[in-house]
mmCIF file of N, CA and C in Angstrom:
data_model
loop_
_atom_site.group_PDB
_atom_site.id
_atom_site.type_symbol
_atom_site.label_atom_id
_atom_site.label_comp_id
_atom_site.label_asym_id
_atom_site.label_seq_id
_atom_site.Cartn_x
_atom_site.Cartn_y
_atom_site.Cartn_z
ATOM 1 N N LEU A 19 -30.421 22.648 -21.189
ATOM 2 C CA LEU A 19 -29.013 22.736 -21.540
ATOM 3 C C LEU A 19 -28.786 23.850 -22.559
ATOM 4 N N ALA A 20 -29.679 23.928 -23.555
ATOM 5 C CA ALA A 20 -29.536 24.966 -24.583
ATOM 6 C C ALA A 20 -29.640 26.354 -23.960
ATOM 7 N N LYS A 21 -30.556 26.528 -23.028
ATOM 8 C CA LYS A 21 -30.717 27.835 -22.358
ATOM 9 C C LYS A 21 -29.453 28.173 -21.561
ATOM 10 N N LEU A 22 -28.959 27.208 -20.820
ATOM 11 C CA LEU A 22 -27.743 27.418 -20.038
ATOM 12 C C LEU A 22 -26.568 27.778 -20.939
ATOM 13 N N GLU A 23 -26.402 27.030 -22.018
ATOM 14 C CA GLU A 23 -25.296 27.300 -22.941
ATOM 15 C C GLU A 23 -25.447 28.656 -23.616
ATOM 16 N N SER A 24 -26.688 29.083 -23.889
ATOM 17 C CA SER A 24 -26.890 30.391 -24.520
ATOM 18 C C SER A 24 -26.487 31.529 -23.579
ATOM 19 N N LEU A 25 -26.473 31.258 -22.299
ATOM 20 C CA LEU A 25 -26.030 32.255 -21.321
ATOM 21 C C LEU A 25 -24.525 32.179 -21.067
ATOM 22 N N ILE A 26 -24.026 30.980 -20.969
ATOM 23 C CA ILE A 26 -22.623 30.784 -20.589
ATOM 24 C C ILE A 26 -21.658 31.008 -21.746
ATOM 25 N N HIS A 27 -21.952 30.488 -22.927
ATOM 26 C CA HIS A 27 -20.993 30.557 -24.033
ATOM 27 C C HIS A 27 -20.643 31.984 -24.452
ATOM 28 N N PRO A 28 -21.602 32.904 -24.569
ATOM 29 C CA PRO A 28 -21.197 34.282 -24.896
ATOM 30 C C PRO A 28 -20.320 34.906 -23.811
ATOM 31 N N ALA A 29 -20.614 34.612 -22.567
ATOM 32 C CA ALA A 29 -19.785 35.140 -21.478
ATOM 33 C C ALA A 29 -18.385 34.535 -21.531
ATOM 34 N N ASP A 30 -18.310 33.244 -21.788
ATOM 35 C CA ASP A 30 -16.999 32.591 -21.930
ATOM 36 C C ASP A 30 -16.202 33.195 -23.084
ATOM 37 N N ARG A 31 -16.868 33.411 -24.197
ATOM 38 C CA ARG A 31 -16.186 33.975 -25.359
ATOM 39 C C ARG A 31 -15.677 35.394 -25.044
ATOM 40 N N HIS A 32 -16.473 36.169 -24.328
ATOM 41 C CA HIS A 32 -16.064 37.519 -23.939
ATOM 42 C C HIS A 32 -14.815 37.459 -23.050
ATOM 43 N N ILE A 33 -14.825 36.571 -22.079
ATOM 44 C CA ILE A 33 -13.663 36.415 -21.192
ATOM 45 C C ILE A 33 -12.448 35.976 -21.991
ATOM 46 N N GLN A 34 -12.637 35.037 -22.893
ATOM 47 C CA GLN A 34 -11.531 34.567 -23.728
ATOM 48 C C GLN A 34 -10.953 35.719 -24.547
ATOM 49 N N ASN A 35 -11.815 36.509 -25.163
ATOM 50 C CA ASN A 35 -11.349 37.645 -25.965
ATOM 51 C C ASN A 35 -10.573 38.640 -25.118
ATOM 52 N N GLU A 36 -11.042 38.891 -23.902
ATOM 53 C CA GLU A 36 -10.325 39.803 -23.000
ATOM 54 C C GLU A 36 -8.947 39.251 -22.641
ATOM 55 N N GLN A 37 -8.903 37.968 -22.328
ATOM 56 C CA GLN A 37 -7.621 37.348 -21.969
ATOM 57 C C GLN A 37 -6.655 37.372 -23.149
ATOM 58 N N PHE A 38 -7.145 37.078 -24.344
ATOM 59 C CA PHE A 38 -6.283 37.111 -25.520
ATOM 60 C C PHE A 38 -5.788 38.523 -25.789
ATOM 61 N N ALA A 39 -6.632 39.504 -25.599
ATOM 62 C CA ALA A 39 -6.251 40.899 -25.819
ATOM 63 C C ALA A 39 -5.177 41.341 -24.832
ATOM 64 N N GLN A 40 -5.146 40.743 -23.662
ATOM 65 C CA GLN A 40 -4.159 41.105 -22.640
ATOM 66 C C GLN A 40 -2.809 40.424 -22.848
ATOM 67 N N ALA A 41 -2.738 39.500 -23.779
ATOM 68 C CA ALA A 41 -1.475 38.807 -24.023
ATOM 69 C C ALA A 41 -0.445 39.792 -24.552
ATOM 70 N N SER A 42 0.773 39.635 -24.096
ATOM 71 C CA SER A 42 1.832 40.539 -24.533
ATOM 72 C C SER A 42 2.170 40.292 -26.000
ATOM 73 N N ALA A 43 2.814 41.268 -26.600
ATOM 74 C CA ALA A 43 3.142 41.204 -28.024
ATOM 75 C C ALA A 43 4.081 40.040 -28.355
ATOM 76 N N ASP A 44 4.880 39.611 -27.384
ATOM 77 C CA ASP A 44 5.814 38.513 -27.646
ATOM 78 C C ASP A 44 5.233 37.129 -27.329
ATOM 79 N N THR A 45 3.945 37.067 -27.045
ATOM 80 C CA THR A 45 3.297 35.779 -26.787
ATOM 81 C C THR A 45 3.315 34.948 -28.062
ATOM 82 N N LYS A 46 3.791 33.719 -27.951
ATOM 83 C CA LYS A 46 3.928 32.859 -29.127
ATOM 84 C C LYS A 46 2.720 31.955 -29.332
ATOM 85 N N ALA A 47 1.961 31.698 -28.262
ATOM 86 C CA ALA A 47 0.809 30.800 -28.392
ATOM 87 C C ALA A 47 -0.185 31.062 -27.275
ATOM 88 N N LEU A 48 -1.426 30.846 -27.596
ATOM 89 C CA LEU A 48 -2.514 30.903 -26.617
ATOM 90 C C LEU A 48 -3.276 29.598 -26.728
ATOM 91 N N ILE A 49 -3.725 29.100 -25.594
ATOM 92 C CA ILE A 49 -4.392 27.807 -25.571
ATOM 93 C C ILE A 49 -5.822 27.974 -25.091
ATOM 94 N N ILE A 50 -6.731 27.339 -25.813
ATOM 95 C CA ILE A 50 -8.130 27.268 -25.395
ATOM 96 C C ILE A 50 -8.381 25.835 -24.958
ATOM 97 N N ASP A 51 -8.712 25.644 -23.692
ATOM 98 C CA ASP A 51 -9.044 24.319 -23.167
ATOM 99 C C ASP A 51 -10.560 24.266 -23.056
ATOM 100 N N ALA A 52 -11.213 23.661 -24.041
ATOM 101 C CA ALA A 52 -12.669 23.690 -24.108
ATOM 102 C C ALA A 52 -13.223 22.362 -24.598
ATOM 103 N N PRO A 53 -13.921 21.634 -23.739
ATOM 104 C CA PRO A 53 -14.521 20.373 -24.179
ATOM 105 C C PRO A 53 -15.493 20.546 -25.348
ATOM 106 N N LEU A 54 -16.112 21.712 -25.462
ATOM 107 C CA LEU A 54 -17.084 21.969 -26.529
ATOM 108 C C LEU A 54 -16.494 22.853 -27.623
ATOM 109 N N LEU A 55 -15.203 22.764 -27.839
ATOM 110 C CA LEU A 55 -14.511 23.599 -28.825
ATOM 111 C C LEU A 55 -15.173 23.523 -30.198
ATOM 112 N N LEU A 56 -15.429 22.330 -30.673
ATOM 113 C CA LEU A 56 -16.013 22.160 -32.007
ATOM 114 C C LEU A 56 -17.502 22.510 -32.012
ATOM 115 N N GLU A 57 -18.202 22.130 -30.962
ATOM 116 C CA GLU A 57 -19.635 22.395 -30.893
ATOM 117 C C GLU A 57 -19.957 23.883 -30.862
ATOM 118 N N THR A 58 -19.059 24.688 -30.309
ATOM 119 C CA THR A 58 -19.283 26.130 -30.191
ATOM 120 C C THR A 58 -18.599 26.925 -31.296
ATOM 121 N N SER A 59 -17.970 26.229 -32.232
ATOM 122 C CA SER A 59 -17.224 26.837 -33.347
ATOM 123 C C SER A 59 -16.025 27.661 -32.890
ATOM 124 N N TRP A 60 -15.545 27.406 -31.698
ATOM 125 C CA TRP A 60 -14.344 28.096 -31.234
ATOM 126 C C TRP A 60 -13.119 27.611 -31.991
ATOM 127 N N ASP A 61 -13.235 26.481 -32.651
ATOM 128 C CA ASP A 61 -12.112 25.974 -33.432
ATOM 129 C C ASP A 61 -11.730 26.933 -34.553
ATOM 130 N N THR A 62 -12.654 27.817 -34.945
ATOM 131 C CA THR A 62 -12.342 28.795 -35.995
ATOM 132 C C THR A 62 -11.281 29.791 -35.537
ATOM 133 N N PHE A 63 -11.041 29.874 -34.226
ATOM 134 C CA PHE A 63 -10.015 30.766 -33.689
ATOM 135 C C PHE A 63 -8.668 30.062 -33.554
ATOM 136 N N CYS A 64 -8.622 28.801 -33.914
ATOM 137 C CA CYS A 64 -7.437 27.974 -33.653
ATOM 138 C C CYS A 64 -6.650 27.695 -34.926
ATOM 139 N N ASP A 65 -5.342 27.767 -34.799
ATOM 140 C CA ASP A 65 -4.470 27.348 -35.888
ATOM 141 C C ASP A 65 -4.268 25.838 -35.864
ATOM 142 N N PHE A 66 -4.312 25.261 -34.673
ATOM 143 C CA PHE A 66 -4.142 23.828 -34.490
ATOM 144 C C PHE A 66 -5.091 23.348 -33.404
ATOM 145 N N ILE A 67 -5.570 22.130 -33.570
ATOM 146 C CA ILE A 67 -6.429 21.515 -32.564
ATOM 147 C C ILE A 67 -5.738 20.256 -32.071
ATOM 148 N N VAL A 68 -5.681 20.128 -30.750
ATOM 149 C CA VAL A 68 -5.096 18.955 -30.109
ATOM 150 C C VAL A 68 -6.202 18.273 -29.316
ATOM 151 N N PHE A 69 -6.405 17.004 -29.569
ATOM 152 C CA PHE A 69 -7.406 16.219 -28.848
ATOM 153 C C PHE A 69 -6.684 15.282 -27.897
ATOM 154 N N VAL A 70 -7.141 15.236 -26.658
ATOM 155 C CA VAL A 70 -6.550 14.348 -25.662
ATOM 156 C C VAL A 70 -7.467 13.141 -25.509
ATOM 157 N N LYS A 71 -6.905 11.973 -25.769
ATOM 158 C CA LYS A 71 -7.694 10.736 -25.822
ATOM 159 C C LYS A 71 -7.321 9.803 -24.673
ATOM 160 N N ALA A 72 -8.364 9.209 -24.076
ATOM 161 C CA ALA A 72 -8.176 8.173 -23.056
ATOM 162 C C ALA A 72 -9.307 7.164 -23.222
ATOM 163 N N SER A 73 -9.072 5.951 -22.809
ATOM 164 C CA SER A 73 -10.077 4.897 -22.944
ATOM 165 C C SER A 73 -11.296 5.200 -22.072
ATOM 166 N N ASP A 74 -12.403 4.540 -22.375
ATOM 167 C CA ASP A 74 -13.622 4.691 -21.575
ATOM 168 C C ASP A 74 -13.339 4.386 -20.106
ATOM 169 N N GLU A 75 -12.614 3.313 -19.875
ATOM 170 C CA GLU A 75 -12.320 2.892 -18.504
ATOM 171 C C GLU A 75 -11.514 3.948 -17.748
ATOM 172 N N ILE A 76 -10.514 4.502 -18.383
ATOM 173 C CA ILE A 76 -9.680 5.513 -17.729
ATOM 174 C C ILE A 76 -10.478 6.793 -17.499
ATOM 175 N N ARG A 77 -11.275 7.220 -18.487
ATOM 176 C CA ARG A 77 -12.088 8.427 -18.299
ATOM 177 C C ARG A 77 -13.053 8.248 -17.137
ATOM 178 N N LEU A 78 -13.677 7.066 -17.059
ATOM 179 C CA LEU A 78 -14.617 6.797 -15.977
ATOM 180 C C LEU A 78 -13.912 6.827 -14.625
ATOM 181 N N THR A 79 -12.785 6.160 -14.518
ATOM 182 C CA THR A 79 -12.033 6.144 -13.263
ATOM 183 C C THR A 79 -11.665 7.565 -12.841
ATOM 184 N N ARG A 80 -11.219 8.371 -13.787
ATOM 185 C CA ARG A 80 -10.799 9.735 -13.458
ATOM 186 C C ARG A 80 -11.960 10.600 -12.984
ATOM 187 N N VAL A 81 -13.119 10.519 -13.665
ATOM 188 C CA VAL A 81 -14.247 11.365 -13.227
ATOM 189 C C VAL A 81 -14.876 10.841 -11.940
ATOM 190 N N GLN A 82 -14.762 9.554 -11.696
ATOM 191 C CA GLN A 82 -15.219 9.035 -10.405
ATOM 192 C C GLN A 82 -14.364 9.603 -9.279
ATOM 193 N N GLU A 83 -13.053 9.624 -9.491
ATOM 194 C CA GLU A 83 -12.128 10.105 -8.463
ATOM 195 C C GLU A 83 -12.170 11.615 -8.285
ATOM 196 N N THR A 84 -12.301 12.362 -9.390
ATOM 197 C CA THR A 84 -12.197 13.824 -9.296
ATOM 198 C C THR A 84 -13.533 14.541 -9.137
ATOM 199 N N ARG A 85 -14.617 13.931 -9.656
ATOM 200 C CA ARG A 85 -15.905 14.617 -9.649
ATOM 201 C C ARG A 85 -17.024 13.823 -8.988
ATOM 202 N N GLY A 86 -16.752 12.587 -8.668
ATOM 203 C CA GLY A 86 -17.767 11.748 -8.047
ATOM 204 C C GLY A 86 -18.858 11.281 -9.000
ATOM 205 N N TRP A 87 -18.591 11.320 -10.299
ATOM 206 C CA TRP A 87 -19.588 10.891 -11.281
ATOM 207 C C TRP A 87 -19.605 9.369 -11.376
ATOM 208 N N ASP A 88 -20.786 8.837 -11.671
ATOM 209 C CA ASP A 88 -20.867 7.420 -11.990
ATOM 210 C C ASP A 88 -20.855 7.252 -13.506
ATOM 211 N N GLU A 89 -20.913 6.011 -13.960
ATOM 212 C CA GLU A 89 -20.844 5.729 -15.389
ATOM 213 C C GLU A 89 -21.983 6.391 -16.162
ATOM 214 N N ASN A 90 -23.180 6.381 -15.587
ATOM 215 C CA ASN A 90 -24.333 6.999 -16.258
ATOM 216 C C ASN A 90 -24.134 8.497 -16.458
ATOM 217 N N GLU A 91 -23.568 9.162 -15.457
ATOM 218 C CA GLU A 91 -23.350 10.610 -15.566
ATOM 219 C C GLU A 91 -22.307 10.921 -16.640
ATOM 220 N N LEU A 92 -21.244 10.148 -16.686
ATOM 221 C CA LEU A 92 -20.231 10.350 -17.720
ATOM 222 C C LEU A 92 -20.848 10.172 -19.103
ATOM 223 N N HIS A 93 -21.599 9.108 -19.293
ATOM 224 C CA HIS A 93 -22.207 8.850 -20.604
ATOM 225 C C HIS A 93 -23.238 9.918 -20.956
ATOM 226 N N ARG A 94 -24.002 10.360 -19.978
ATOM 227 C CA ARG A 94 -24.996 11.408 -20.237
ATOM 228 C C ARG A 94 -24.308 12.670 -20.755
ATOM 229 N N ARG A 95 -23.236 13.046 -20.121
ATOM 230 C CA ARG A 95 -22.513 14.258 -20.529
ATOM 231 C C ARG A 95 -21.826 14.073 -21.883
ATOM 232 N N GLU A 96 -21.226 12.929 -22.108
ATOM 233 C CA GLU A 96 -20.546 12.702 -23.380
ATOM 234 C C GLU A 96 -21.540 12.609 -24.535
ATOM 235 N N GLU A 97 -22.729 12.099 -24.279
ATOM 236 C CA GLU A 97 -23.736 11.996 -25.340
ATOM 237 C C GLU A 97 -24.272 13.364 -25.752
ATOM 238 N N ALA A 98 -24.097 14.373 -24.913
ATOM 239 C CA ALA A 98 -24.521 15.730 -25.246
ATOM 240 C C ALA A 98 -23.473 16.450 -26.095
ATOM 241 N N GLN A 99 -22.360 15.794 -26.364
ATOM 242 C CA GLN A 99 -21.271 16.368 -27.160
ATOM 243 C C GLN A 99 -21.117 15.590 -28.460
ATOM 244 N N LEU A 100 -20.282 16.141 -29.344
ATOM 245 C CA LEU A 100 -19.911 15.380 -30.536
ATOM 246 C C LEU A 100 -19.251 14.073 -30.100
ATOM 247 N N PRO A 101 -19.427 13.016 -30.853
ATOM 248 C CA PRO A 101 -18.739 11.770 -30.509
ATOM 249 C C PRO A 101 -17.217 11.977 -30.460
ATOM 250 N N LEU A 102 -16.587 11.291 -29.535
ATOM 251 C CA LEU A 102 -15.150 11.468 -29.337
ATOM 252 C C LEU A 102 -14.346 11.132 -30.585
ATOM 253 N N ASP A 103 -14.786 10.147 -31.363
ATOM 254 C CA ASP A 103 -14.036 9.820 -32.575
ATOM 255 C C ASP A 103 -14.107 10.954 -33.588
ATOM 256 N N LYS A 104 -15.217 11.669 -33.641
ATOM 257 C CA LYS A 104 -15.319 12.824 -34.550
ATOM 258 C C LYS A 104 -14.411 13.957 -34.080
ATOM 259 N N LYS A 105 -14.311 14.130 -32.764
ATOM 260 C CA LYS A 105 -13.401 15.147 -32.240
ATOM 261 C C LYS A 105 -11.951 14.786 -32.583
ATOM 262 N N ALA A 106 -11.603 13.533 -32.394
ATOM 263 C CA ALA A 106 -10.245 13.092 -32.723
ATOM 264 C C ALA A 106 -9.962 13.269 -34.207
ATOM 265 N N ASP A 107 -10.944 12.936 -35.054
ATOM 266 C CA ASP A 107 -10.772 13.089 -36.502
ATOM 267 C C ASP A 107 -10.610 14.549 -36.910
ATOM 268 N N SER A 108 -11.187 15.469 -36.144
ATOM 269 C CA SER A 108 -11.108 16.893 -36.455
ATOM 270 C C SER A 108 -9.807 17.529 -35.972
ATOM 271 N N ALA A 109 -9.095 16.812 -35.132
ATOM 272 C CA ALA A 109 -7.875 17.357 -34.534
ATOM 273 C C ALA A 109 -6.683 17.246 -35.475
ATOM 274 N N ASP A 110 -5.764 18.190 -35.313
ATOM 275 C CA ASP A 110 -4.495 18.133 -36.026
ATOM 276 C C ASP A 110 -3.537 17.161 -35.338
ATOM 277 N N TYR A 111 -3.701 17.032 -34.033
ATOM 278 C CA TYR A 111 -2.855 16.159 -33.224
ATOM 279 C C TYR A 111 -3.725 15.456 -32.190
ATOM 280 N N VAL A 112 -3.333 14.237 -31.839
ATOM 281 C CA VAL A 112 -4.019 13.486 -30.792
ATOM 282 C C VAL A 112 -2.981 13.056 -29.759
ATOM 283 N N ILE A 113 -3.261 13.377 -28.504
ATOM 284 C CA ILE A 113 -2.420 12.946 -27.392
ATOM 285 C C ILE A 113 -3.099 11.747 -26.740
ATOM 286 N N ILE A 114 -2.346 10.697 -26.517
ATOM 287 C CA ILE A 114 -2.863 9.524 -25.823
ATOM 288 C C ILE A 114 -2.520 9.682 -24.337
ATOM 289 N N ASN A 115 -3.561 9.830 -23.533
ATOM 290 C CA ASN A 115 -3.392 10.075 -22.101
ATOM 291 C C ASN A 115 -3.829 8.833 -21.325
ATOM 292 N N GLU A 116 -3.046 7.782 -21.460
ATOM 293 C CA GLU A 116 -3.397 6.499 -20.853
ATOM 294 C C GLU A 116 -2.399 6.060 -19.789
ATOM 295 N N SER A 117 -1.294 6.769 -19.661
ATOM 296 C CA SER A 117 -0.295 6.313 -18.692
ATOM 297 C C SER A 117 0.146 7.475 -17.814
ATOM 298 N N ASP A 118 1.429 7.592 -17.629
ATOM 299 C CA ASP A 118 1.937 8.592 -16.699
ATOM 300 C C ASP A 118 2.089 9.974 -17.350
ATOM 301 N N GLN A 119 2.288 10.952 -16.497
ATOM 302 C CA GLN A 119 2.391 12.330 -16.951
ATOM 303 C C GLN A 119 3.597 12.550 -17.864
ATOM 304 N N SER A 120 4.677 11.831 -17.633
ATOM 305 C CA SER A 120 5.861 12.033 -18.480
ATOM 306 C C SER A 120 5.576 11.638 -19.928
ATOM 307 N N SER A 121 4.752 10.626 -20.132
ATOM 308 C CA SER A 121 4.374 10.222 -21.486
ATOM 309 C C SER A 121 3.586 11.335 -22.175
ATOM 310 N N VAL A 122 2.667 11.932 -21.451
ATOM 311 C CA VAL A 122 1.877 13.038 -22.002
ATOM 312 C C VAL A 122 2.782 14.231 -22.301
ATOM 313 N N MET A 123 3.680 14.537 -21.399
ATOM 314 C CA MET A 123 4.583 15.670 -21.601
ATOM 315 C C MET A 123 5.486 15.441 -22.819
ATOM 316 N N THR A 124 5.915 14.211 -23.033
ATOM 317 C CA THR A 124 6.720 13.892 -24.214
ATOM 318 C C THR A 124 5.914 14.150 -25.486
ATOM 319 N N GLN A 125 4.665 13.722 -25.497
ATOM 320 C CA GLN A 125 3.807 13.945 -26.665
ATOM 321 C C GLN A 125 3.579 15.434 -26.901
ATOM 322 N N ILE A 126 3.361 16.172 -25.824
ATOM 323 C CA ILE A 126 3.155 17.620 -25.952
ATOM 324 C C ILE A 126 4.389 18.273 -26.542
ATOM 325 N N GLN A 127 5.554 17.896 -26.063
ATOM 326 C CA GLN A 127 6.794 18.473 -26.583
ATOM 327 C C GLN A 127 6.964 18.157 -28.067
ATOM 328 N N GLN A 128 6.625 16.934 -28.476
ATOM 329 C CA GLN A 128 6.720 16.566 -29.889
ATOM 330 C C GLN A 128 5.768 17.411 -30.738
ATOM 331 N N ILE A 129 4.576 17.644 -30.229
ATOM 332 C CA ILE A 129 3.606 18.477 -30.953
ATOM 333 C C ILE A 129 4.111 19.905 -31.057
ATOM 334 N N LEU A 130 4.601 20.446 -29.963
ATOM 335 C CA LEU A 130 5.128 21.816 -30.001
ATOM 336 C C LEU A 130 6.307 21.939 -30.955
ATOM 337 N N ASP A 131 7.175 20.956 -30.951
ATOM 338 C CA ASP A 131 8.305 20.971 -31.894
ATOM 339 C C ASP A 131 7.811 20.942 -33.323
ATOM 340 N N ASP A 132 6.808 20.112 -33.608
ATOM 341 C CA ASP A 132 6.260 20.025 -34.948
ATOM 342 C C ASP A 132 5.616 21.349 -35.362
ATOM 343 N N ILE A 133 4.863 21.948 -34.461
ATOM 344 C CA ILE A 133 4.216 23.233 -34.767
ATOM 345 C C ILE A 133 5.263 24.303 -35.039
ATOM 346 N N LYS A 134 6.307 24.335 -34.239
ATOM 347 C CA LYS A 134 7.395 25.301 -34.459
ATOM 348 C C LYS A 134 8.010 25.114 -35.837
ATOM 349 N N ARG A 135 8.230 23.840 -36.220
ATOM 350 C CA ARG A 135 8.827 23.545 -37.527
ATOM 351 C C ARG A 135 7.911 24.000 -38.662
ATOM 352 N N THR A 136 6.627 23.751 -38.532
ATOM 353 C CA THR A 136 5.708 24.057 -39.626
ATOM 354 C C THR A 136 5.350 25.532 -39.712
ATOM 355 N N THR A 137 5.566 26.286 -38.646
ATOM 356 C CA THR A 137 5.200 27.702 -38.669
ATOM 357 C C THR A 137 6.418 28.615 -38.796
ATOM 358 N N SER A 138 7.586 28.033 -38.847
ATOM 359 C CA SER A 138 8.806 28.864 -38.945
ATOM 360 C C SER A 138 9.052 29.319 -40.357
#
């Protein structure tokens, strides 16, 4: 895993830097969607961190449906990362993703409104 990450993470960072450099001057925000944001120190590039939280049961159901993973595979992958509670504690905002999309969108809008207020 360490060897793989030593190859992938620098390439990912290079791509991210290129994409950020291509953003127009009037761009108000850029988003990094990275499960290993804290582990790779990419959080140092962030003004705000948003953690999306779901219960063990919901995460398992979702990865079974979308990736075909079983419970052991989910736990194996999560154990290779920082514990989820530490990620949530490191975040400026936490989104609860346990129900429908409209609930998540409402939370996102509230976060964006708050960020706009605090950065204006």
